[in-house]
């Protein structure tokens, strides 16, 4: 399976990075998706998409006030214009010499590095490695919609594990979250509420 | 040293005191101009003869509108207005615009650059618009003309030429009608410096050749002047209103000075409507002969209660062909409506957006040239001291922890 390229790195730090992409590349990634940045020498950084932003400019602001926008104009603005389209990614781990670590990466990715969406096998490998250590990075990010992010992520990961014949991953993940949030009841309730919505939505979707 | 706001304040106050009186005088002149327009509305051939006679006998520099020659196109009264026709399903819209980096003697390297942007929108085809950009660097011997060096005005001349050339290149190979336009008048304006006039003549010849090729291809082409301040029709009315004894002094007589064509037609044209087509009488425009002779009309691209006037300059091959004229009219109104409350052809704005060279890009090009010369061991000059001090950062403040 050909890896799905979703953009290139704009800027990065130890705890995360920002990816710029074309509108035509925006169909593949989604909120909560696991992505990877291969950096060579058997080293790659993993992250979770927690924000996707499409900024406006003067022309776009002007166009939205006009009566009806022609399809050519929409295509011109999406394909030809330098529309700022950014995805923010939270760093959740890295792989070195075939071994996955749920720790912050030793060094960040560099500008213009390619970012790929993880395929189901890569998702299973990353999320099954260790003991959900990467949840720490998500729960620590106070400014993010933690519950929604975890719900979106868990929903995607659960599908990958179910397809790989492992129905127990979600139970283990939920138990770990309860343990990590046992002293933070409001966040725990928010996370469990979002998870319940995500999982029940998936069940309804499958029915 | 900052502006002396005390001095400016006094002058602004004085400006305000005179403004009402000035406005009243202008209103009277506008009324007079409207009456003259109405009075001479159908007097097309006599007015044409009078304007041409004045230009020939009394004022060879007369620059004004003139009613079109009888038989060239159906007669249109001076105050006539025509609604926009339906936009055809299949039409190609092309626009080009350019920008330039002028040679700067204060920088460490001397070069200049012309950047021309173009856009091609194919209506009726499920294809996204295609953008084009052509960047041409001038360096070394290319900075010299046969009689001197490239100046800002010779560069602007070359840019105008490149814009029209891009339209010609983009217009090739379409089976459907092609409408093309650039920003500003169609007439090429030359540099004032005497030593650059040879360059101007050469550019003009090339420009006319390009226009003839566009005409041969049947491409509709135009120059779009947004928010025009010209008084070409008003000047024609001044000539129309002058008595026979006053004609010899017409050059110095400007009874309607201050009134613009835009103000005149704002009262006449409904949204989407165009004015009558006028020919352009001017010494310089005389170089555009036969199928290239310059014409223009005014166009209201605004909305109800918010008129917005543009002047559209066209060559004779478009002015004399109603089908082409209607298509240009419909395309411009359609393009302007895309941008809603600030009507301006979308394609032109995009061409400008593609062409414009930012300060950051200019610095980057300067750096690229400097680096290339340095790597090849070629000596690089220094920035002027004046530039050095201009580039110094502004005042910084102390920030305690």
Coordinates of C-alpha atoms in Angstrom, one line a residue:
Chain A
X1 CA 0.0 0.0 0.0
X2 CA 1.4 3.4 -1.0
X3 CA 1.9 5.7 1.9
X4 CA -0.6 8.7 2.0
X5 CA 1.3 12.0 1.9
X6 CA -0.6 14.7 3.6
X7 CA 1.7 17.7 3.5
X8 CA 5.1 19.1 4.5
X9 CA 6.3 20.4 7.7
X10 CA 6.2 24.2 8.3
X11 CA 7.5 24.5 11.8
X12 CA 8.3 22.2 14.7
X13 CA 9.2 22.0 18.3
X14 CA 9.8 19.1 20.7
X15 CA 6.1 18.8 21.6
X16 CA 4.6 19.1 18.2
X17 CA 4.7 20.5 14.7
X18 CA 2.6 22.3 12.1
X19 CA 2.0 20.9 8.6
X20 CA 1.1 22.9 5.5
X21 CA -0.8 21.2 2.7
X22 CA -2.7 21.8 -0.5
X23 CA -6.5 21.7 -0.5
X24 CA -6.4 18.6 -2.7
X25 CA -4.4 16.8 0.1
X26 CA -7.0 17.7 2.7
X27 CA -9.3 14.8 2.0
X28 CA -7.1 12.1 3.7
X29 CA -6.2 13.5 7.1
X30 CA -8.8 13.9 9.9
X31 CA -9.0 15.2 13.4
X32 CA -7.4 12.7 15.8
X33 CA -5.5 10.8 13.0
X34 CA -2.0 9.4 13.7
X35 CA 0.7 10.7 11.4
X36 CA 4.4 10.1 11.0
X37 CA 7.4 12.0 9.8
X38 CA 10.2 9.7 8.6
X39 CA 13.5 11.5 9.2
X40 CA 16.0 8.9 7.9
X41 CA 18.4 6.6 9.8
X42 CA 15.5 4.4 11.0
X43 CA 14.1 7.3 12.9
X44 CA 10.6 8.7 12.7
X45 CA 8.4 11.0 14.7
X46 CA 4.7 10.3 15.5
X47 CA 1.9 12.8 16.2
X48 CA -1.8 13.2 16.5
X49 CA -3.6 15.9 14.4
X50 CA -5.4 18.1 16.9
X51 CA -6.3 21.1 14.8
X52 CA -6.9 21.9 11.1
X53 CA -7.1 25.5 10.1
X54 CA -8.0 27.2 6.8
X55 CA -7.2 30.9 7.1
X56 CA -8.9 33.6 5.0
X57 CA -7.5 36.6 3.3
X58 CA -8.9 39.8 1.9
X59 CA -10.0 38.2 -1.4
X60 CA -11.7 35.3 0.2
X61 CA -13.5 37.7 2.7
X62 CA -14.7 39.7 -0.3
X63 CA -15.8 36.7 -2.3
X64 CA -18.0 35.4 0.5
X65 CA -20.0 38.6 0.4
X66 CA -20.8 38.2 -3.3
X67 CA -24.0 36.7 -4.6
X68 CA -23.1 33.1 -5.5
X69 CA -19.6 32.1 -6.2
X70 CA -18.9 30.5 -9.6
X71 CA -17.2 27.0 -9.6
X72 CA -14.3 28.4 -11.5
X73 CA -13.6 30.9 -8.8
X74 CA -13.9 28.3 -6.1
X75 CA -11.4 26.1 -8.0
X76 CA -9.1 29.0 -8.5
X77 CA -9.0 29.8 -4.8
X78 CA -8.6 26.2 -3.8
X79 CA -6.1 25.1 -6.4
X80 CA -4.1 28.1 -7.6
X81 CA -4.1 30.5 -4.7
X82 CA -1.7 30.2 -1.8
X83 CA -4.5 29.5 0.7
X84 CA -2.9 29.0 4.1
X85 CA -4.0 25.6 5.1
X86 CA -2.4 24.3 8.3
X87 CA -2.7 21.2 10.5
X88 CA -1.3 21.2 14.0
X89 CA 0.1 18.0 15.3
X90 CA 0.8 16.9 18.9
X91 CA 4.0 14.9 19.2
X92 CA 3.2 11.5 20.9
X93 CA 6.3 9.4 20.3
X94 CA 9.0 8.2 17.9
X95 CA 10.5 5.1 16.4
X96 CA 14.2 4.5 16.5
X97 CA 15.8 1.4 15.0
X98 CA 12.5 -0.4 14.8
X99 CA 11.6 0.3 18.4
X100 CA 8.6 2.5 19.3
X101 CA 8.8 4.9 22.2
X102 CA 5.8 6.9 23.7
X103 CA 8.2 9.6 24.7
X104 CA 8.8 13.1 23.2
X105 CA 11.2 12.8 20.2
X106 CA 14.9 13.5 20.8
X107 CA 15.0 16.0 18.0
X108 CA 12.1 17.5 16.0
X109 CA 11.4 17.1 12.3
X110 CA 12.8 19.7 9.9
X111 CA 11.0 22.2 7.7
X112 CA 9.6 20.7 4.5
X113 CA 9.9 17.2 5.8
X114 CA 7.1 15.0 4.3
X115 CA 4.3 13.9 6.6
X116 CA 2.4 10.7 6.1
X117 CA -0.8 9.3 7.4
X118 CA -0.3 6.1 9.3
X119 CA -1.9 3.1 7.7
X120 CA -3.9 0.6 9.9
X121 CA -0.9 -1.6 10.4
X122 CA 1.3 1.3 11.6
X123 CA -1.6 2.5 13.8
X124 CA -1.8 -1.0 15.5
X125 CA 2.0 -1.1 15.9
X126 CA 2.2 2.3 17.5
X127 CA -0.8 2.1 19.8
X128 CA -0.1 -1.5 20.9
X129 CA 3.5 -0.7 21.8
X130 CA 4.1 -0.2 25.5
X131 CA 1.3 0.7 27.9
X132 CA -0.5 3.7 26.4
X133 CA 2.3 6.0 27.4
X134 CA 1.3 8.5 24.6
X135 CA -2.0 9.3 26.4
X136 CA 0.1 11.3 28.8
X137 CA 1.0 13.8 26.1
X138 CA -2.6 14.3 25.2
X139 CA -3.9 14.7 28.7
X140 CA -1.1 17.2 29.5
X141 CA -2.2 19.5 26.7
X142 CA -4.6 21.6 28.7
X143 CA -5.5 23.9 25.8
X144 CA -6.7 21.2 23.5
X145 CA -10.2 19.6 23.5
X146 CA -8.8 16.5 25.1
X147 CA -12.0 14.5 25.3
X148 CA -12.9 15.1 21.7
X149 CA -9.3 14.4 20.5
X150 CA -9.1 11.1 22.4
X151 CA -12.6 10.1 21.2
X152 CA -11.7 10.7 17.6
X153 CA -8.4 9.0 17.9
X154 CA -9.8 6.0 19.8
X155 CA -12.5 5.6 17.2
X156 CA -9.9 5.4 14.4
X157 CA -7.6 3.1 16.3
X158 CA -10.4 0.7 17.3
X159 CA -11.3 0.2 13.7
X160 CA -7.7 -0.7 12.9
X161 CA -7.4 -3.2 15.8
X162 CA -10.8 -4.8 15.0
X163 CA -9.7 -5.3 11.4
X164 CA -6.5 -6.8 12.8
X165 CA -8.5 -9.2 15.0
X166 CA -7.9 -7.5 18.3
X167 CA -11.3 -6.5 19.9
X168 CA -9.8 -5.9 23.3
X169 CA -7.7 -2.8 22.6
X170 CA -10.5 -0.3 23.3
X171 CA -11.2 -1.9 26.7
X172 CA -7.5 -1.7 27.7
X173 CA -7.3 1.9 26.4
X174 CA -10.4 2.9 28.4
X175 CA -9.2 1.3 31.6
X176 CA -5.8 3.1 31.2
X177 CA -7.6 6.4 30.7
X178 CA -9.7 5.9 33.9
X179 CA -6.5 5.1 35.8
X180 CA -4.7 8.2 34.4
X181 CA -7.7 10.5 35.2
X182 CA -8.7 9.0 38.5
X183 CA -7.8 12.2 40.3
X184 CA -9.4 14.5 37.7
X185 CA -13.1 13.7 37.7
X186 CA -14.3 16.5 35.4
X187 CA -11.8 15.6 32.7
X188 CA -12.5 11.9 33.1
X189 CA -16.3 12.4 32.7
X190 CA -15.6 14.6 29.6
X191 CA -13.3 12.0 28.0
X192 CA -15.6 9.0 28.8
X193 CA -18.6 11.0 27.5
X194 CA -16.9 11.7 24.2
X195 CA -15.6 8.1 24.0
X196 CA -19.2 6.8 24.6
X197 CA -20.5 9.0 21.8
X198 CA -17.7 8.0 19.4
X199 CA -18.0 4.2 20.1
X200 CA -21.8 4.2 20.0
X201 CA -21.8 6.3 16.8
X202 CA -19.5 3.7 15.3
X203 CA -21.9 0.9 16.2
X204 CA -24.8 2.8 14.7
X205 CA -22.7 3.5 11.6
X206 CA -21.9 -0.2 11.2
X207 CA -25.5 -1.2 11.7
Chain B
X1 CA 11.6 64.7 12.2
X2 CA 7.9 64.0 12.0
X3 CA 5.3 66.0 10.2
X4 CA 4.5 69.4 11.7
X5 CA 0.9 68.7 12.5
X6 CA 0.3 72.3 13.6
X7 CA 1.1 73.5 10.1
X8 CA -0.9 70.8 8.4
X9 CA -3.9 71.5 10.7
X10 CA -4.0 75.1 9.6
X11 CA -4.0 74.1 6.0
X12 CA -6.7 71.4 6.5
X13 CA -8.9 74.0 8.2
X14 CA -8.5 76.3 5.2
X15 CA -9.3 73.4 2.9
X16 CA -12.5 72.7 4.8
X17 CA -13.5 76.4 4.7
X18 CA -13.2 76.5 0.9
X19 CA -14.7 73.0 0.3
X20 CA -18.4 73.9 0.3
X21 CA -17.9 76.8 -2.1
X22 CA -15.8 74.6 -4.4
X23 CA -18.4 71.8 -4.3
X24 CA -21.1 74.3 -5.2
X25 CA -19.1 75.6 -8.2
X26 CA -18.5 72.0 -9.3
X27 CA -22.2 71.1 -9.1
X28 CA -23.0 74.1 -11.3
X29 CA -20.4 72.9 -13.8
X30 CA -21.8 69.3 -13.7
X31 CA -25.3 70.6 -14.4
X32 CA -23.9 72.6 -17.3
X33 CA -22.1 69.5 -18.7
X34 CA -25.2 67.4 -18.4
X35 CA -27.2 70.0 -20.3
X36 CA -24.5 70.2 -23.0
X37 CA -24.5 66.4 -23.3
X38 CA -28.3 66.3 -23.7
X39 CA -28.3 69.2 -26.1
X40 CA -25.6 67.6 -28.4
X41 CA -26.8 64.1 -27.9
X42 CA -27.9 63.5 -31.4
X43 CA -25.6 66.0 -33.1
X44 CA -23.0 63.4 -33.8
X45 CA -21.5 64.1 -37.2
X46 CA -21.4 67.9 -36.8
X47 CA -19.8 67.5 -33.4
X48 CA -17.3 65.1 -34.9
X49 CA -16.4 67.5 -37.7
X50 CA -16.0 70.4 -35.2
X51 CA -13.7 68.4 -32.9
X52 CA -11.5 67.2 -35.8
X53 CA -11.4 70.7 -37.2
X54 CA -10.3 72.2 -33.8
X55 CA -7.6 69.5 -33.5
X56 CA -6.3 70.2 -37.0
X57 CA -6.5 74.0 -37.0
X58 CA -6.2 75.3 -33.4
X59 CA -5.0 72.7 -31.0
X60 CA -3.0 69.7 -32.2
X61 CA -2.6 68.5 -28.6
X62 CA -6.4 68.3 -28.1
X63 CA -7.2 65.2 -26.2
X64 CA -10.9 64.4 -25.9
X65 CA -13.7 62.1 -27.0
X66 CA -15.1 62.3 -30.5
X67 CA -18.3 60.6 -31.9
X68 CA -17.4 57.7 -34.1
X69 CA -17.3 58.0 -37.8
X70 CA -20.7 57.5 -39.6
X71 CA -21.1 54.0 -40.9
X72 CA -18.4 52.6 -38.6
X73 CA -21.0 51.3 -36.2
X74 CA -24.7 52.1 -35.6
X75 CA -25.1 55.7 -34.4
X76 CA -25.3 56.0 -30.6
X77 CA -26.5 59.3 -29.0
X78 CA -23.9 60.8 -26.7
X79 CA -26.2 60.1 -23.7
X80 CA -27.3 56.6 -24.8
X81 CA -27.0 53.7 -22.5
X82 CA -27.2 50.0 -23.3
X83 CA -28.0 47.1 -21.0
X84 CA -25.7 44.1 -20.6
X85 CA -26.5 41.1 -22.7
X86 CA -26.5 37.5 -21.6
X87 CA -23.1 36.0 -20.9
X88 CA -22.6 33.2 -23.4
X89 CA -21.9 29.7 -22.0
X90 CA -18.6 29.2 -23.8
X91 CA -16.1 32.0 -23.5
X92 CA -12.5 32.2 -22.5
X93 CA -11.5 35.1 -20.3
X94 CA -7.8 36.1 -20.2
X95 CA -6.2 38.8 -18.0
X96 CA -2.6 39.9 -17.6
X97 CA -0.9 42.3 -15.3
X98 CA 2.7 43.1 -14.6
X99 CA 5.0 44.6 -11.9
X100 CA 8.6 45.4 -11.9
X101 CA 11.7 45.9 -9.8
X102 CA 13.4 49.1 -11.0
X103 CA 17.2 49.4 -11.0
X104 CA 18.3 50.8 -7.7
X105 CA 21.7 52.5 -7.5
X106 CA 21.6 52.4 -3.8
X107 CA 21.7 48.5 -3.7
X108 CA 24.9 46.5 -3.9
X109 CA 23.9 44.9 -7.2
X110 CA 22.2 46.6 -10.1
X111 CA 19.5 44.7 -11.9
X112 CA 15.9 45.0 -12.8
X113 CA 13.0 42.6 -13.2
X114 CA 9.7 42.4 -15.0
X115 CA 7.1 40.0 -13.7
X116 CA 4.0 39.4 -15.6
X117 CA 1.1 37.3 -14.3
X118 CA -1.8 36.0 -16.3
X119 CA -4.9 34.0 -15.8
X120 CA -7.1 31.9 -18.1
X121 CA -10.7 31.1 -17.2
X122 CA -12.6 28.9 -19.5
X123 CA -16.3 29.3 -19.0
X124 CA -18.4 26.3 -20.0
X125 CA -15.5 23.9 -19.3
X126 CA -15.1 22.0 -16.1
X127 CA -11.5 23.1 -15.8
X128 CA -10.0 25.2 -13.0
X129 CA -8.5 28.5 -14.1
X130 CA -4.9 28.3 -15.1
X131 CA -2.3 30.9 -13.9
X132 CA 0.8 31.9 -15.7
X133 CA 3.8 33.8 -14.6
X134 CA 6.8 35.1 -16.6
X135 CA 9.8 36.7 -14.8
X136 CA 12.5 38.3 -16.8
X137 CA 15.7 39.5 -15.2
X138 CA 17.8 42.3 -16.7
X139 CA 21.4 42.5 -15.7
X140 CA 24.8 43.8 -17.0
X141 CA 24.6 45.0 -20.6
X142 CA 20.9 44.5 -20.6
X143 CA 20.5 47.5 -18.3
X144 CA 21.6 49.8 -21.2
X145 CA 19.5 51.1 -24.0
X146 CA 21.1 52.3 -27.3
X147 CA 21.1 55.8 -25.9
X148 CA 21.3 55.4 -22.1
X149 CA 20.3 53.2 -19.3
X150 CA 17.0 51.6 -18.4
X151 CA 14.9 54.0 -16.3
X152 CA 11.7 53.3 -14.4
X153 CA 9.6 54.5 -17.4
X154 CA 11.4 52.4 -20.0
X155 CA 10.9 49.4 -17.7
X156 CA 7.2 50.2 -17.4
X157 CA 7.0 50.4 -21.2
X158 CA 8.5 46.9 -21.5
X159 CA 6.2 45.6 -18.8
X160 CA 3.1 46.9 -20.8
X161 CA 4.5 45.2 -23.9
X162 CA 5.0 41.9 -22.0
X163 CA 1.5 42.0 -20.7
X164 CA 0.0 42.3 -24.1
X165 CA 2.4 39.6 -25.4
X166 CA 1.2 37.2 -22.7
X167 CA -2.4 37.8 -23.7
X168 CA -1.4 36.9 -27.3
X169 CA 0.4 33.8 -26.2
X170 CA -2.5 32.7 -23.9
X171 CA -5.1 33.3 -26.6
X172 CA -3.7 30.8 -29.1
X173 CA -5.6 27.7 -29.9
X174 CA -9.1 28.3 -28.6
X175 CA -12.1 27.6 -30.7
X176 CA -14.5 29.5 -28.5
X177 CA -14.5 33.4 -28.3
X178 CA -11.6 34.9 -26.3
X179 CA -12.0 38.1 -24.2
X180 CA -8.8 39.5 -22.9
X181 CA -7.9 42.6 -20.9
X182 CA -5.2 44.4 -19.0
X183 CA -5.4 47.0 -16.3
X184 CA -5.2 50.7 -17.4
X185 CA -5.5 52.3 -20.8
X186 CA -4.7 50.5 -24.0
X187 CA -2.6 53.4 -25.3
X188 CA 1.1 52.9 -24.6
X189 CA 2.6 55.7 -22.7
X190 CA 6.2 56.6 -23.4
X191 CA 9.0 57.9 -21.1
X192 CA 9.4 61.7 -21.1
X193 CA 13.2 61.5 -21.3
X194 CA 14.4 62.5 -24.8
X195 CA 17.1 59.8 -24.8
X196 CA 14.4 57.1 -24.2
X197 CA 12.2 58.1 -27.1
X198 CA 14.0 55.7 -29.5
X199 CA 13.2 52.9 -27.1
X200 CA 9.6 54.1 -27.0
X201 CA 9.3 54.1 -30.8
X202 CA 10.7 50.6 -30.9
X203 CA 8.3 49.3 -28.2
X204 CA 5.4 51.0 -29.8
X205 CA 6.1 49.3 -33.1
X206 CA 6.2 45.9 -31.3
X207 CA 3.1 46.8 -29.4
X208 CA 1.2 47.6 -32.6
X209 CA 2.4 44.4 -34.1
X210 CA 1.1 42.5 -31.2
X211 CA -2.3 44.2 -31.4
X212 CA -2.5 43.4 -35.1
X213 CA -1.8 39.7 -34.3
X214 CA -4.6 39.8 -31.7
X215 CA -6.9 41.3 -34.3
X216 CA -6.0 38.6 -36.8
X217 CA -6.8 36.0 -34.2
X218 CA -10.2 37.6 -33.6
X219 CA -9.4 38.1 -29.9
X220 CA -11.4 40.7 -28.1
X221 CA -9.0 42.9 -26.2
X222 CA -9.5 45.9 -23.9
X223 CA -7.9 48.1 -21.3
X224 CA -9.9 48.4 -18.1
X225 CA -9.5 51.7 -16.2
X226 CA -11.0 51.5 -12.7
X227 CA -12.3 54.7 -11.1
X228 CA -11.4 56.9 -14.1
X229 CA -10.6 60.5 -13.5
X230 CA -10.5 61.5 -17.2
X231 CA -12.5 64.3 -18.7
X232 CA -12.4 63.1 -22.3
X233 CA -16.2 63.5 -22.9
X234 CA -16.3 66.7 -20.8
X235 CA -13.5 68.2 -22.9
X236 CA -15.5 67.3 -26.1
X237 CA -18.5 69.1 -24.6
X238 CA -16.3 72.2 -23.9
X239 CA -15.4 72.2 -27.6
X240 CA -19.1 71.6 -28.5
X241 CA -20.1 74.6 -26.3
X242 CA -17.5 77.0 -27.7
X243 CA -18.6 79.5 -30.3
X244 CA -16.7 79.8 -33.6
X245 CA -14.9 82.9 -32.4
X246 CA -13.7 81.1 -29.2
X247 CA -12.4 78.1 -31.1
X248 CA -8.9 79.6 -31.7
X249 CA -8.5 80.0 -27.9
X250 CA -9.9 76.6 -27.0
X251 CA -6.6 75.3 -25.7
X252 CA -6.8 77.7 -22.8
X253 CA -10.5 77.5 -22.2
X254 CA -11.7 75.0 -19.7
X255 CA -15.1 76.2 -18.5
X256 CA -16.0 72.7 -17.1
X257 CA -12.6 72.1 -15.4
X258 CA -13.0 69.8 -12.5
X259 CA -15.9 67.8 -13.9
X260 CA -15.0 64.2 -14.8
X261 CA -16.7 61.9 -17.3
X262 CA -17.4 59.5 -14.4
X263 CA -19.6 62.1 -12.7
X264 CA -21.4 62.7 -16.0
X265 CA -22.2 59.1 -16.7
X266 CA -22.9 58.1 -13.1
X267 CA -26.3 59.9 -13.6
X268 CA -27.0 58.2 -16.9
X269 CA -25.9 54.5 -16.6
X270 CA -27.9 52.0 -14.7
X271 CA -26.1 49.0 -13.1
X272 CA -24.5 46.9 -15.8
X273 CA -25.1 49.4 -18.6
X274 CA -22.5 50.8 -20.9
X275 CA -22.4 54.3 -22.6
X276 CA -22.1 55.0 -26.2
X277 CA -18.8 54.1 -27.8
X278 CA -16.5 57.1 -28.5
X279 CA -13.4 57.4 -30.5
X280 CA -10.3 58.9 -28.9
X281 CA -8.9 62.2 -30.3
X282 CA -5.3 62.7 -29.3
X283 CA -2.0 63.4 -30.9
X284 CA -0.5 60.2 -29.5
X285 CA -3.5 58.1 -30.3
X286 CA -3.1 59.0 -33.9
X287 CA -0.4 56.3 -34.1
X288 CA -3.1 53.7 -33.7
X289 CA -4.7 53.6 -37.1
X290 CA -7.4 51.6 -38.9
X291 CA -8.3 48.5 -37.0
X292 CA -6.2 49.6 -34.1
X293 CA -7.6 53.1 -33.6
X294 CA -8.6 53.6 -30.0
X295 CA -12.1 53.9 -28.8
X296 CA -13.7 53.7 -25.3
X297 CA -17.0 53.5 -23.4
X298 CA -18.0 53.9 -19.8
X299 CA -19.4 51.0 -17.9
X300 CA -21.4 51.0 -14.6
X301 CA -20.2 47.9 -12.8
X302 CA -21.9 48.9 -9.6
X303 CA -25.3 48.0 -8.0
X304 CA -28.5 49.9 -7.4
X305 CA -27.8 53.1 -5.5
X306 CA -24.1 52.2 -5.6
X307 CA -22.9 53.1 -9.1
X308 CA -19.2 52.4 -9.9
X309 CA -17.8 53.6 -13.2
X310 CA -15.0 52.2 -15.3
X311 CA -13.7 53.3 -18.6
X312 CA -13.0 50.5 -21.1
X313 CA -10.6 51.2 -23.9
X314 CA -11.0 49.1 -27.0
X315 CA -9.4 48.9 -30.5
X316 CA -11.5 49.6 -33.6
X317 CA -11.8 45.9 -34.5
X318 CA -13.8 45.4 -31.3
X319 CA -15.6 48.8 -31.4
X320 CA -16.9 48.1 -34.9
X321 CA -18.2 44.6 -34.1
X322 CA -21.4 44.6 -32.0
X323 CA -21.1 40.9 -31.2
X324 CA -17.6 41.3 -29.8
X325 CA -18.5 44.5 -28.0
X326 CA -21.5 42.8 -26.3
X327 CA -19.4 39.9 -25.3
X328 CA -16.8 42.2 -23.8
X329 CA -19.5 44.1 -22.0
X330 CA -21.1 41.0 -20.6
X331 CA -17.7 39.5 -19.6
X332 CA -16.6 42.6 -17.7
X333 CA -19.9 42.9 -15.8
X334 CA -19.8 39.2 -15.0
X335 CA -16.1 39.5 -13.8
X336 CA -16.9 42.6 -11.7
X337 CA -19.9 41.0 -10.0
X338 CA -17.7 38.2 -8.7
X339 CA -16.1 40.6 -6.2
X340 CA -19.4 41.8 -4.8
X341 CA -19.4 45.2 -3.1
X342 CA -16.1 46.3 -4.6
X343 CA -16.6 45.6 -8.3
X344 CA -13.4 45.0 -10.3
X345 CA -12.7 42.2 -12.8
X346 CA -11.7 39.1 -10.8
X347 CA -9.4 37.9 -13.5
X348 CA -7.5 41.2 -13.4
X349 CA -7.2 41.1 -9.6
X350 CA -5.8 37.6 -9.8
X351 CA -3.4 38.5 -12.6
X352 CA -2.2 41.3 -10.3
X353 CA -1.9 39.0 -7.4
X354 CA 0.3 36.6 -9.4
X355 CA 2.4 39.4 -10.8
X356 CA 3.1 41.6 -7.8
X357 CA 6.6 41.4 -6.5
X358 CA 6.8 41.9 -2.7
X359 CA 9.6 43.6 -0.9
X360 CA 10.6 40.3 0.6
X361 CA 10.8 38.7 -2.9
X362 CA 12.9 41.6 -4.1
X363 CA 15.3 41.1 -1.2
X364 CA 15.5 37.4 -2.0
X365 CA 16.4 38.1 -5.6
X366 CA 19.0 40.6 -4.6
X367 CA 20.4 37.9 -2.2
X368 CA 20.4 35.3 -4.9
X369 CA 22.3 37.5 -7.3
X370 CA 24.8 38.6 -4.6
X371 CA 25.4 34.9 -3.7
X372 CA 25.9 33.8 -7.3
X373 CA 28.4 36.6 -8.0
X374 CA 30.2 35.9 -4.7
X375 CA 30.5 32.2 -5.5
X376 CA 32.0 32.9 -8.8
X377 CA 34.5 35.3 -7.3
X378 CA 33.0 38.4 -9.0
X379 CA 33.3 41.6 -7.1
X380 CA 30.1 43.0 -5.6
X381 CA 29.5 46.7 -4.9
X382 CA 28.4 48.1 -1.6
X383 CA 25.0 49.5 -0.6
X384 CA 25.0 53.2 -0.6
X385 CA 25.5 54.8 2.8
X386 CA 22.1 56.4 2.4
X387 CA 20.5 53.0 2.0
X388 CA 22.6 51.7 4.9
X389 CA 21.1 54.2 7.3
X390 CA 17.6 53.7 5.8
X391 CA 17.9 49.9 6.6
X392 CA 18.8 50.5 10.2
X393 CA 16.2 49.1 12.6
X394 CA 13.9 51.5 14.3
X395 CA 14.1 52.5 18.0
X396 CA 14.0 49.6 20.4
X397 CA 12.8 49.9 24.0
X398 CA 14.3 48.4 27.1
X399 CA 12.3 45.6 28.5
X400 CA 13.0 44.7 32.1
X401 CA 12.3 41.1 33.3

